[in-house]
N, CA, C and O atoms as a CHARMM CRD file, in Angstrom:
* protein
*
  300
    1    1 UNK  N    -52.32200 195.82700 107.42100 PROA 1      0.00000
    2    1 UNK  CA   -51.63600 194.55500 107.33300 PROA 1      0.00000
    3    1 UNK  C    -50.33200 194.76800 106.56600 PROA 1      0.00000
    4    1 UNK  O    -50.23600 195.71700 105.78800 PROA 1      0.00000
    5    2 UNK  N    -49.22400 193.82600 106.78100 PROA 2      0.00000
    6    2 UNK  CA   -48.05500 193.99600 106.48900 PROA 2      0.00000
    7    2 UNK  C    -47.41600 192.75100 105.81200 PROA 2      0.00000
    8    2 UNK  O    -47.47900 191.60800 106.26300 PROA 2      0.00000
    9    3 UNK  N    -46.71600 193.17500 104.52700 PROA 3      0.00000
   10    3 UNK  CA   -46.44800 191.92700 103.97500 PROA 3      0.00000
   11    3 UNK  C    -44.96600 191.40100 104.65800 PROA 3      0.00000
   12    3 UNK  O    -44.02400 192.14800 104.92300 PROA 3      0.00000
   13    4 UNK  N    -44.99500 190.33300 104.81300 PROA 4      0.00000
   14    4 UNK  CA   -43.71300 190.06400 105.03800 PROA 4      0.00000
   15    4 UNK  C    -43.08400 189.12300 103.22500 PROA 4      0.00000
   16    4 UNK  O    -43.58000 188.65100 102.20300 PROA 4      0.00000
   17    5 UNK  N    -41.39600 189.40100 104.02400 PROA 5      0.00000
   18    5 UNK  CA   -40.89100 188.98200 102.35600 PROA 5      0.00000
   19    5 UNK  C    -40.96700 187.47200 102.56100 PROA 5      0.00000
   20    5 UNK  O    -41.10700 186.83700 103.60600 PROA 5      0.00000
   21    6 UNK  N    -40.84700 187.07600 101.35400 PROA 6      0.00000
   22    6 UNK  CA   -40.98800 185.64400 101.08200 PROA 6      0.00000
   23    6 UNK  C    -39.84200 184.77000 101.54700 PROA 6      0.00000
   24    6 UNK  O    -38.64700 185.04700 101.44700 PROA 6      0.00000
   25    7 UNK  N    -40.46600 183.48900 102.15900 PROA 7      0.00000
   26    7 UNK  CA   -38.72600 182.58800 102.68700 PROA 7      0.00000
   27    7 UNK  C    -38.49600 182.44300 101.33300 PROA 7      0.00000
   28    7 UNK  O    -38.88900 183.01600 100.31700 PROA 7      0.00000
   29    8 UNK  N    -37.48400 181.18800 101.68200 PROA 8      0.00000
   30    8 UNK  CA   -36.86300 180.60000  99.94200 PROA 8      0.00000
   31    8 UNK  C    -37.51300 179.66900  99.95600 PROA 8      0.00000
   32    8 UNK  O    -37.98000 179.10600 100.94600 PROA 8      0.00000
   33    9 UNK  N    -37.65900 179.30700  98.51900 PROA 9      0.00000
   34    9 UNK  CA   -38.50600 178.50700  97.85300 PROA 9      0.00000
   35    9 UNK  C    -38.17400 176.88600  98.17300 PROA 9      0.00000
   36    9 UNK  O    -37.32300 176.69700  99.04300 PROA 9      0.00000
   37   10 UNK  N    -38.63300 175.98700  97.69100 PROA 10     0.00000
   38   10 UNK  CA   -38.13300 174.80300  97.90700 PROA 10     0.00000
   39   10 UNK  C    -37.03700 174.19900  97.67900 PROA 10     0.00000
   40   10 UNK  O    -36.48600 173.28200  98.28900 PROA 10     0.00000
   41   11 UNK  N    -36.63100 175.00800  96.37600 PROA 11     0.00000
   42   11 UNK  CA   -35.17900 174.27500  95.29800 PROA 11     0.00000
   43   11 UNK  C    -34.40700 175.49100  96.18400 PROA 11     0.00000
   44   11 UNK  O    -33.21200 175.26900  95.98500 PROA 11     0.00000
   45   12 UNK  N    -34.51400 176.59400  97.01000 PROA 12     0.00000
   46   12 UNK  CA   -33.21400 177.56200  97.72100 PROA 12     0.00000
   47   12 UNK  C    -32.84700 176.65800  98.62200 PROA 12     0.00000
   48   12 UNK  O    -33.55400 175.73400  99.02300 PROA 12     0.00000
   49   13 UNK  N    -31.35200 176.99000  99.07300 PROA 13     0.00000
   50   13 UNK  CA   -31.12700 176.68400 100.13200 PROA 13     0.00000
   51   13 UNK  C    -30.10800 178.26400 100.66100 PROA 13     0.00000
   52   13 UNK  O    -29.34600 178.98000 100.01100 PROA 13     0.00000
   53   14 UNK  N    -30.65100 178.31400 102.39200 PROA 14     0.00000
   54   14 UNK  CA   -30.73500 179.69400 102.64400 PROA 14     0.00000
   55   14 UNK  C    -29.30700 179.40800 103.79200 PROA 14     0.00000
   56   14 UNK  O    -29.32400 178.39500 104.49000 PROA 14     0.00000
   57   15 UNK  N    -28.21400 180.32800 103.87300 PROA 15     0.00000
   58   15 UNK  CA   -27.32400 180.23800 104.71800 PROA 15     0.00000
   59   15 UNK  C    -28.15900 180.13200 106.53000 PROA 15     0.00000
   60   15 UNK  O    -29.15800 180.78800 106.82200 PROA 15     0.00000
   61   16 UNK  N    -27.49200 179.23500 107.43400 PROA 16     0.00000
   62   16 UNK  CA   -28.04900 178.73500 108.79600 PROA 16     0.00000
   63   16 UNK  C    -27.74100 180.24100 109.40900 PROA 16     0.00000
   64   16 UNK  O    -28.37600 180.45400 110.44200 PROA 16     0.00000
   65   17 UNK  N    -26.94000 181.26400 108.99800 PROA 17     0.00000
   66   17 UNK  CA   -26.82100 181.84700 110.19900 PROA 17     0.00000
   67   17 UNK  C    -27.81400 182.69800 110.08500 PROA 17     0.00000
   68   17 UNK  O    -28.58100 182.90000 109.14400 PROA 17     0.00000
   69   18 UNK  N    -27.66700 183.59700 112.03000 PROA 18     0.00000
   70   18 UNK  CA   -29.03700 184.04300 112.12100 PROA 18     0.00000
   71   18 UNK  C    -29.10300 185.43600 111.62900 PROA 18     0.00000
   72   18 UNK  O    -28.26300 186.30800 111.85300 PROA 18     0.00000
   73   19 UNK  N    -29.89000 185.52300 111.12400 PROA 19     0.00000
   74   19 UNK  CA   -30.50600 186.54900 109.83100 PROA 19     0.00000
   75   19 UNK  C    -29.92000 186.95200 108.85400 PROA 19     0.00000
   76   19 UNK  O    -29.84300 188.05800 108.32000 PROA 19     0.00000
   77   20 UNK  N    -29.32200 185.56000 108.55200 PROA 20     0.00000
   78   20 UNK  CA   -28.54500 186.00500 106.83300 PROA 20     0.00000
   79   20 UNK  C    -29.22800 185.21000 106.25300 PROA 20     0.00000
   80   20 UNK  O    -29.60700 184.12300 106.69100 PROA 20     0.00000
   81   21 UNK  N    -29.54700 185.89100 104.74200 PROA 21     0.00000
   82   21 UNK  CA   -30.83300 185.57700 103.80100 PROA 21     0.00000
   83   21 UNK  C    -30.01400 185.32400 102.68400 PROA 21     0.00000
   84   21 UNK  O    -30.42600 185.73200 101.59800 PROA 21     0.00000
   85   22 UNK  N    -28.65000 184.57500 102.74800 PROA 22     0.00000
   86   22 UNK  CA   -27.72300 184.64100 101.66600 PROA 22     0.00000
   87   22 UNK  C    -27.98800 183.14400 100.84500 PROA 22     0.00000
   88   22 UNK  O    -28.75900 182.35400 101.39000 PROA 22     0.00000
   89   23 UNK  N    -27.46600 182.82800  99.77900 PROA 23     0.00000
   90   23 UNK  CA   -27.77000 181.37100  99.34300 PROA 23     0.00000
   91   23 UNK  C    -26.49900 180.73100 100.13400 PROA 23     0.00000
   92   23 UNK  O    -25.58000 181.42300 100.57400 PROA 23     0.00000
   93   24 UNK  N    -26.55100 179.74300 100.21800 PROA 24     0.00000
   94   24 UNK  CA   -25.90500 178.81100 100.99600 PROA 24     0.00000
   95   24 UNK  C    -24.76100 178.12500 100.14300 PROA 24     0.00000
   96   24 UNK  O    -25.38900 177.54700  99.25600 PROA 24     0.00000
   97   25 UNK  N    -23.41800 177.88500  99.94300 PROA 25     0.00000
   98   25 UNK  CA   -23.01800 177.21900  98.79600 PROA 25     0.00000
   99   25 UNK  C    -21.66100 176.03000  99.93700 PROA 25     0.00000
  100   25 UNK  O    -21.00700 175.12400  99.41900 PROA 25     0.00000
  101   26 UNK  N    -21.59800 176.31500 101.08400 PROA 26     0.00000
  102   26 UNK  CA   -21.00800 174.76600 102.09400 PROA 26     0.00000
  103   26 UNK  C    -22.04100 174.29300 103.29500 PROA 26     0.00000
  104   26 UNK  O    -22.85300 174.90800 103.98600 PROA 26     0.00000
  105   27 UNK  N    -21.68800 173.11500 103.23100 PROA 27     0.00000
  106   27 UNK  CA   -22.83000 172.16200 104.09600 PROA 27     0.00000
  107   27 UNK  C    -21.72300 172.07400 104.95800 PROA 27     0.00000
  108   27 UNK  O    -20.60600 171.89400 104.47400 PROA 27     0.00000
  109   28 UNK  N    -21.91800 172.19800 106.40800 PROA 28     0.00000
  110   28 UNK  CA   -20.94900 172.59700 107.02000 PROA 28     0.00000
  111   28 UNK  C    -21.91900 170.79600 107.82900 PROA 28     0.00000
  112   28 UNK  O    -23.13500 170.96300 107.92200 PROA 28     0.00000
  113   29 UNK  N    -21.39800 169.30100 108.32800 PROA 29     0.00000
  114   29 UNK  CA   -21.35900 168.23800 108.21800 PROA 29     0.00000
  115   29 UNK  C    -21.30500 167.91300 109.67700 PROA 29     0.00000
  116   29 UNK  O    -20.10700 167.92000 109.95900 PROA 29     0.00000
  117   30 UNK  N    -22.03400 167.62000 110.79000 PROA 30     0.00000
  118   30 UNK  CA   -22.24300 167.99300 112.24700 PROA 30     0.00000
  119   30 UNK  C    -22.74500 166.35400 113.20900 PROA 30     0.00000
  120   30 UNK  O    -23.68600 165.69800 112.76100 PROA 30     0.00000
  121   31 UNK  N    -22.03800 165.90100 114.43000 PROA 31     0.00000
  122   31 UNK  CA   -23.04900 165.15800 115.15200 PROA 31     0.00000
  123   31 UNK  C    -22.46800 165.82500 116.77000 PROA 31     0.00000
  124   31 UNK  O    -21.39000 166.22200 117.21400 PROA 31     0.00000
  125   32 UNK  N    -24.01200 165.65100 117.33900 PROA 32     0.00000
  126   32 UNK  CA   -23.24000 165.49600 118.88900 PROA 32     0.00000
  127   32 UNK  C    -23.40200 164.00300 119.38200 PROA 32     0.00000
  128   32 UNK  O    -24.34500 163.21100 119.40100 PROA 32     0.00000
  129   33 UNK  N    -22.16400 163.96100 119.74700 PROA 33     0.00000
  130   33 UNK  CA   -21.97300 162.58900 120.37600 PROA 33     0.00000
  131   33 UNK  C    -23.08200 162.05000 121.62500 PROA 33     0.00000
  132   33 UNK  O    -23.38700 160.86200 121.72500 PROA 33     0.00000
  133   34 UNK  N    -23.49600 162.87000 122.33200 PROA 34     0.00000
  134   34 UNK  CA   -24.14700 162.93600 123.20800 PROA 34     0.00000
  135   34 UNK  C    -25.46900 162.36500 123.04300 PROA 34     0.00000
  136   34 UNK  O    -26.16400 161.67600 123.79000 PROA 34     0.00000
  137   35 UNK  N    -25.70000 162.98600 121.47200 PROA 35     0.00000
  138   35 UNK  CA   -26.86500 162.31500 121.50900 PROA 35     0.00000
  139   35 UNK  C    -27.32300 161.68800 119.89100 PROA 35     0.00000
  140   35 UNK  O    -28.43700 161.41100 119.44600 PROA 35     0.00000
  141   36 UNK  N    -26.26200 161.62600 119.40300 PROA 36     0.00000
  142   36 UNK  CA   -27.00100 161.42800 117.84100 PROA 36     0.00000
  143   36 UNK  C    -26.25900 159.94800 117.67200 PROA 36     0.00000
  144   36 UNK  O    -25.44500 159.91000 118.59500 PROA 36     0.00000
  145   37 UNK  N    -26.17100 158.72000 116.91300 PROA 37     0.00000
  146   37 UNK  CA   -25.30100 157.41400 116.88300 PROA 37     0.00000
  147   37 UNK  C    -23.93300 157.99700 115.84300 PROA 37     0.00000
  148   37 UNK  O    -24.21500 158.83300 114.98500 PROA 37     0.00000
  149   38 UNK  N    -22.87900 157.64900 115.93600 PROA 38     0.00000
  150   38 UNK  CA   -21.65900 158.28600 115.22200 PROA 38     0.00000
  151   38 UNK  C    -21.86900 158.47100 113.55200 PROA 38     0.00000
  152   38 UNK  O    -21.43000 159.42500 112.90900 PROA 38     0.00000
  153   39 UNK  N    -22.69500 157.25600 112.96000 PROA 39     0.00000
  154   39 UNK  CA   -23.00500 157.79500 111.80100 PROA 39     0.00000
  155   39 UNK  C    -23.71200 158.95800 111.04500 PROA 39     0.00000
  156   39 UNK  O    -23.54200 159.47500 109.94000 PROA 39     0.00000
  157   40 UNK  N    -24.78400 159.21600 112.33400 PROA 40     0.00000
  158   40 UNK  CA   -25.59000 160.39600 111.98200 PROA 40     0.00000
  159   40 UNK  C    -24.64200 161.77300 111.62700 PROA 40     0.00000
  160   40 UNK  O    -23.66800 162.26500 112.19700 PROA 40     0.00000
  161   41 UNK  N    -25.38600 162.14100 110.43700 PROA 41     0.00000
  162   41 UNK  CA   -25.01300 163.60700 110.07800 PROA 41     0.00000
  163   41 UNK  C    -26.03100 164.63000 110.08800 PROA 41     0.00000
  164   41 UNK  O    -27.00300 164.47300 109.34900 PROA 41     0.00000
  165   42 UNK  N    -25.95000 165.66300 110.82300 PROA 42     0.00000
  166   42 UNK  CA   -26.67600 167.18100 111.16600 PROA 42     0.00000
  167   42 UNK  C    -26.31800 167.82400 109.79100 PROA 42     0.00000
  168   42 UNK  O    -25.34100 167.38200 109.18500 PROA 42     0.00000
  169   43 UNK  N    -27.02300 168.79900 109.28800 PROA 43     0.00000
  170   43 UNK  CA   -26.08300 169.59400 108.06100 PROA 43     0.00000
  171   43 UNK  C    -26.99100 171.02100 108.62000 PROA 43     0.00000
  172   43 UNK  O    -28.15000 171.31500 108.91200 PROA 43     0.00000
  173   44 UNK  N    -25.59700 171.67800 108.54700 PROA 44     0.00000
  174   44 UNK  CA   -26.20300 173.87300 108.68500 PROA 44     0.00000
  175   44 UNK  C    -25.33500 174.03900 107.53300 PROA 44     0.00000
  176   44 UNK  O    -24.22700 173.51200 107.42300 PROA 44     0.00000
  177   45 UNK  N    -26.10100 175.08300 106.35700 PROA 45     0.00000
  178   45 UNK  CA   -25.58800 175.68400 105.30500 PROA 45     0.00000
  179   45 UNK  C    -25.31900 176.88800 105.39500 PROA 45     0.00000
  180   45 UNK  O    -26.03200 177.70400 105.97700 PROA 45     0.00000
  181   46 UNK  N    -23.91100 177.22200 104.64400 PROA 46     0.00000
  182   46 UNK  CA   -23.17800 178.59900 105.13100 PROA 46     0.00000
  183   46 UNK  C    -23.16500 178.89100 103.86100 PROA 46     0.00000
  184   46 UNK  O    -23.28900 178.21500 102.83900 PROA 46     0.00000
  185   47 UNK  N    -22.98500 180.06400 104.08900 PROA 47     0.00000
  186   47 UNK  CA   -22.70200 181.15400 102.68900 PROA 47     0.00000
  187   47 UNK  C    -21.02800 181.44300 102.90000 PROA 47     0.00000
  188   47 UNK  O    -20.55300 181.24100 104.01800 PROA 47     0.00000
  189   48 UNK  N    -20.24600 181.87200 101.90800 PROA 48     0.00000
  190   48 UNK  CA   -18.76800 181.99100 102.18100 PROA 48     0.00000
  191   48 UNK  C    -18.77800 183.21500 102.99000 PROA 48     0.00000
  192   48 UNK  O    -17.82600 183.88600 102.59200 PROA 48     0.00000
  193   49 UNK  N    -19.48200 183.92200 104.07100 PROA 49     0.00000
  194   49 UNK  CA   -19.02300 185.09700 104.45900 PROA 49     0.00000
  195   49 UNK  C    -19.25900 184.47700 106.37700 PROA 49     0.00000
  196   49 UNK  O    -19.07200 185.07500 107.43600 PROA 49     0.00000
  197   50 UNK  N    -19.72600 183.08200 106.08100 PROA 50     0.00000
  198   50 UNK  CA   -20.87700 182.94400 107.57300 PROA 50     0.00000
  199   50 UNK  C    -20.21200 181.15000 107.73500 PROA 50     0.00000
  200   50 UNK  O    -20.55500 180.31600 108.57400 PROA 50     0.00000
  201   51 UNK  N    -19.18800 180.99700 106.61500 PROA 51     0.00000
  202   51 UNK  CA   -18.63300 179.39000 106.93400 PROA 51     0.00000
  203   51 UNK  C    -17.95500 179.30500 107.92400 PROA 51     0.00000
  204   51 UNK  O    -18.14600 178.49800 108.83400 PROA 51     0.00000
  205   52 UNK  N    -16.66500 180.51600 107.84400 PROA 52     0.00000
  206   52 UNK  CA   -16.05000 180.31000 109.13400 PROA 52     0.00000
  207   52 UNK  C    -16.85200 180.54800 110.48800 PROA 52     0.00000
  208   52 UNK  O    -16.41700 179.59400 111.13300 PROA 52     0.00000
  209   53 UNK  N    -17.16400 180.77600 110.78600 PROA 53     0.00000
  210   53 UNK  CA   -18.23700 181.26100 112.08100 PROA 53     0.00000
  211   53 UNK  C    -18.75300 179.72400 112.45000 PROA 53     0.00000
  212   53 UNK  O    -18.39700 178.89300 113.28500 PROA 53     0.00000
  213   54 UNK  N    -19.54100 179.75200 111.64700 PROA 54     0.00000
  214   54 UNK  CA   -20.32000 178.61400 111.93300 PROA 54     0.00000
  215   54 UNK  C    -19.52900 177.04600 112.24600 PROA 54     0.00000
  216   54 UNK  O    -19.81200 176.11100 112.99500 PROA 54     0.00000
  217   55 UNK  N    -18.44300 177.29100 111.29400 PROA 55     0.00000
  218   55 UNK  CA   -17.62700 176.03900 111.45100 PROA 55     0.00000
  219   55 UNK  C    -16.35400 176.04300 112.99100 PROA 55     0.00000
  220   55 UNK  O    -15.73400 175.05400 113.38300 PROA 55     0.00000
  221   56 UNK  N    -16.29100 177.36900 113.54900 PROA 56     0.00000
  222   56 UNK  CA   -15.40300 177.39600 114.66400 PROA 56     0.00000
  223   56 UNK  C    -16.70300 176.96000 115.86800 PROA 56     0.00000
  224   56 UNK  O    -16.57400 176.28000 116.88600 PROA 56     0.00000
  225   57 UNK  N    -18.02600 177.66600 115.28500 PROA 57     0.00000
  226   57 UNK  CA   -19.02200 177.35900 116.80800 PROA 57     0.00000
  227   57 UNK  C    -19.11700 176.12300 116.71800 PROA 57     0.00000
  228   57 UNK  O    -19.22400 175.81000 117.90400 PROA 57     0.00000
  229   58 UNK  N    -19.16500 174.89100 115.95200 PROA 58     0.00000
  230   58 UNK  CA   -19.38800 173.41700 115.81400 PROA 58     0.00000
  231   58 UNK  C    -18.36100 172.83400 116.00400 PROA 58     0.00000
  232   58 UNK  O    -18.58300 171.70500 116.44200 PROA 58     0.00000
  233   59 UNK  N    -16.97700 173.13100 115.84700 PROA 59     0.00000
  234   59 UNK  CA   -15.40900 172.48400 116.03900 PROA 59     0.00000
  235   59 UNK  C    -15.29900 172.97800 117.72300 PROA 59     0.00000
  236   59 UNK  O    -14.54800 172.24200 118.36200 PROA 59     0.00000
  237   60 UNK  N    -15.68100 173.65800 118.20800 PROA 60     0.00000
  238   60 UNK  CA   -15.09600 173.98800 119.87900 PROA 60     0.00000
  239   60 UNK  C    -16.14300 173.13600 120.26400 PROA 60     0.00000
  240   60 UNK  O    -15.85600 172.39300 121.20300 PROA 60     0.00000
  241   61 UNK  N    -16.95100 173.06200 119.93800 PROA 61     0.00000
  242   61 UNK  CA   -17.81500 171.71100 120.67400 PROA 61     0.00000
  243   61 UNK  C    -17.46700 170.40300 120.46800 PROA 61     0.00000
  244   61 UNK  O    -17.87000 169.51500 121.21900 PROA 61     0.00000
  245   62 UNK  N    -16.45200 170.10500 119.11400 PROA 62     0.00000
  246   62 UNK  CA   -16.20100 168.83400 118.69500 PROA 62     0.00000
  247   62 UNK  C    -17.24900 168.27100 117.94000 PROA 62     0.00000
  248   62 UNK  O    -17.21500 167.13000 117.48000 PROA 62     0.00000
  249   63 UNK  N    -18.46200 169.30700 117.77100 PROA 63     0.00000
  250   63 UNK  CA   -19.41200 168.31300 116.56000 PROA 63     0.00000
  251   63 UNK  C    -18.76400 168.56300 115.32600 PROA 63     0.00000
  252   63 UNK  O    -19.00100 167.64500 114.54100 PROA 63     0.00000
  253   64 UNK  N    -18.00500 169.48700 114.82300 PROA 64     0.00000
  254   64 UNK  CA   -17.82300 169.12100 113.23200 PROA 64     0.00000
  255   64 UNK  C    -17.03900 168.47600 112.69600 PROA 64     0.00000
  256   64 UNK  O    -15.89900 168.31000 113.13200 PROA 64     0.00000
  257   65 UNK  N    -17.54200 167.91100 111.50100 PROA 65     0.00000
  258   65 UNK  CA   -16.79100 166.41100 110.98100 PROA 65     0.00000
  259   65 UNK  C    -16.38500 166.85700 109.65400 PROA 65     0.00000
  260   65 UNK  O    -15.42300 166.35600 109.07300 PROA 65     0.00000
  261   66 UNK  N    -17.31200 168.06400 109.01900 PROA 66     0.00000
  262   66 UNK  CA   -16.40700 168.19300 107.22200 PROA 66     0.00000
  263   66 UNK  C    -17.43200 169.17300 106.88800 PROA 66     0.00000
  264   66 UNK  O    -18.62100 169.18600 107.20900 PROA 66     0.00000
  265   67 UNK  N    -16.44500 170.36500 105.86200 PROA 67     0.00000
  266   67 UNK  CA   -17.00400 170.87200 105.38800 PROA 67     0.00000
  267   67 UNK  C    -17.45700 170.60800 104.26000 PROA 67     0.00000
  268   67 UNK  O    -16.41400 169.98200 104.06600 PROA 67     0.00000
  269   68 UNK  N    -18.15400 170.44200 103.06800 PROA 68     0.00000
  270   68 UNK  CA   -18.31400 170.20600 101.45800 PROA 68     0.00000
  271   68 UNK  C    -18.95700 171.33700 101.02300 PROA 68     0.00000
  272   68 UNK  O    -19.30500 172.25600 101.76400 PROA 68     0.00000
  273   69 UNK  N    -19.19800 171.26800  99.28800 PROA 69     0.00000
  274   69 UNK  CA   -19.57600 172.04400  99.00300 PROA 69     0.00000
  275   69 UNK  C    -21.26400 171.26500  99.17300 PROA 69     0.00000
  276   69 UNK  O    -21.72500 170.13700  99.35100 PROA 69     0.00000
  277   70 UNK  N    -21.75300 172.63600  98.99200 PROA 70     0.00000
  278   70 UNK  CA   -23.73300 172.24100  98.83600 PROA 70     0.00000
  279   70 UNK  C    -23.75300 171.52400  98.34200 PROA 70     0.00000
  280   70 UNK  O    -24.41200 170.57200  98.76100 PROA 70     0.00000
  281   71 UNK  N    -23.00500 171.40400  96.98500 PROA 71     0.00000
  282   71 UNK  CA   -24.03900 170.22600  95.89600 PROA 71     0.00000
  283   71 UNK  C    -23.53900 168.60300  96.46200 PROA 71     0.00000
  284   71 UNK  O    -24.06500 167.61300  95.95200 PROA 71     0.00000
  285   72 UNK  N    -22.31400 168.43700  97.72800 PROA 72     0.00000
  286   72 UNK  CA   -21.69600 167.23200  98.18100 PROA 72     0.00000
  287   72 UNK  C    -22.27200 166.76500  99.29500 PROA 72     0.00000
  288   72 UNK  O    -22.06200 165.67900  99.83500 PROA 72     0.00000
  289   73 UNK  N    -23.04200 167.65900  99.63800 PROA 73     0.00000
  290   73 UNK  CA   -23.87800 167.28900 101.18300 PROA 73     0.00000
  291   73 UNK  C    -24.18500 166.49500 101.16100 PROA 73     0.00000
  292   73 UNK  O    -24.17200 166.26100 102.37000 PROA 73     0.00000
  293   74 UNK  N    -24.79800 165.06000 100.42300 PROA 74     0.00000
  294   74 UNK  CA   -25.41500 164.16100 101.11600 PROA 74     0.00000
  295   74 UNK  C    -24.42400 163.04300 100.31200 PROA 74     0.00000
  296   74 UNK  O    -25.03500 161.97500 100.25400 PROA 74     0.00000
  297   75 UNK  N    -23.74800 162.99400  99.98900 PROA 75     0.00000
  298   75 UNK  CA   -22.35300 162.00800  99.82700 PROA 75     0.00000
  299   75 UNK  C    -21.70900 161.93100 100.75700 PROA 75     0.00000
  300   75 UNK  O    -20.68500 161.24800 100.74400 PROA 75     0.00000
């Protein structure tokens, strides 16, 4: 049997991209029109090496609305 490593804990928050295990420090601020009502906000957390990325794949679609820092996400 094989251990696997531990996710993050409850109080982590872990960068969205895929297989980065980094802490997260921008809430990168998301809707699709298509299907969410205009107020709704999506949130994917980036680490500063994985913000830009994440924030060009959500702006060519037209879902992103703002970046903040982590601790502004739900303001």
């Amino acid at each position: 049997m094989t251990a696997s490593a531990p996710g993050p804990g409850p109080d982590e928050m872990q960068c969205s991209a895929k297989g980065c295990r980094a802490e997260a420090v921008w809430a990168l601020r998301w809707n699709n029109p298509k299907i969410h009502t205009p107020d709704r906000r999506k949130i994917w957390l980036a680490c500063d090496e994985h913000r830009e990325s994440l924030s060009a794949f959500l702006d060519r679609r037209d879902f992103l609305k703002d970046v903040v820092p982590v601790e502004d996400r739900d303001t």
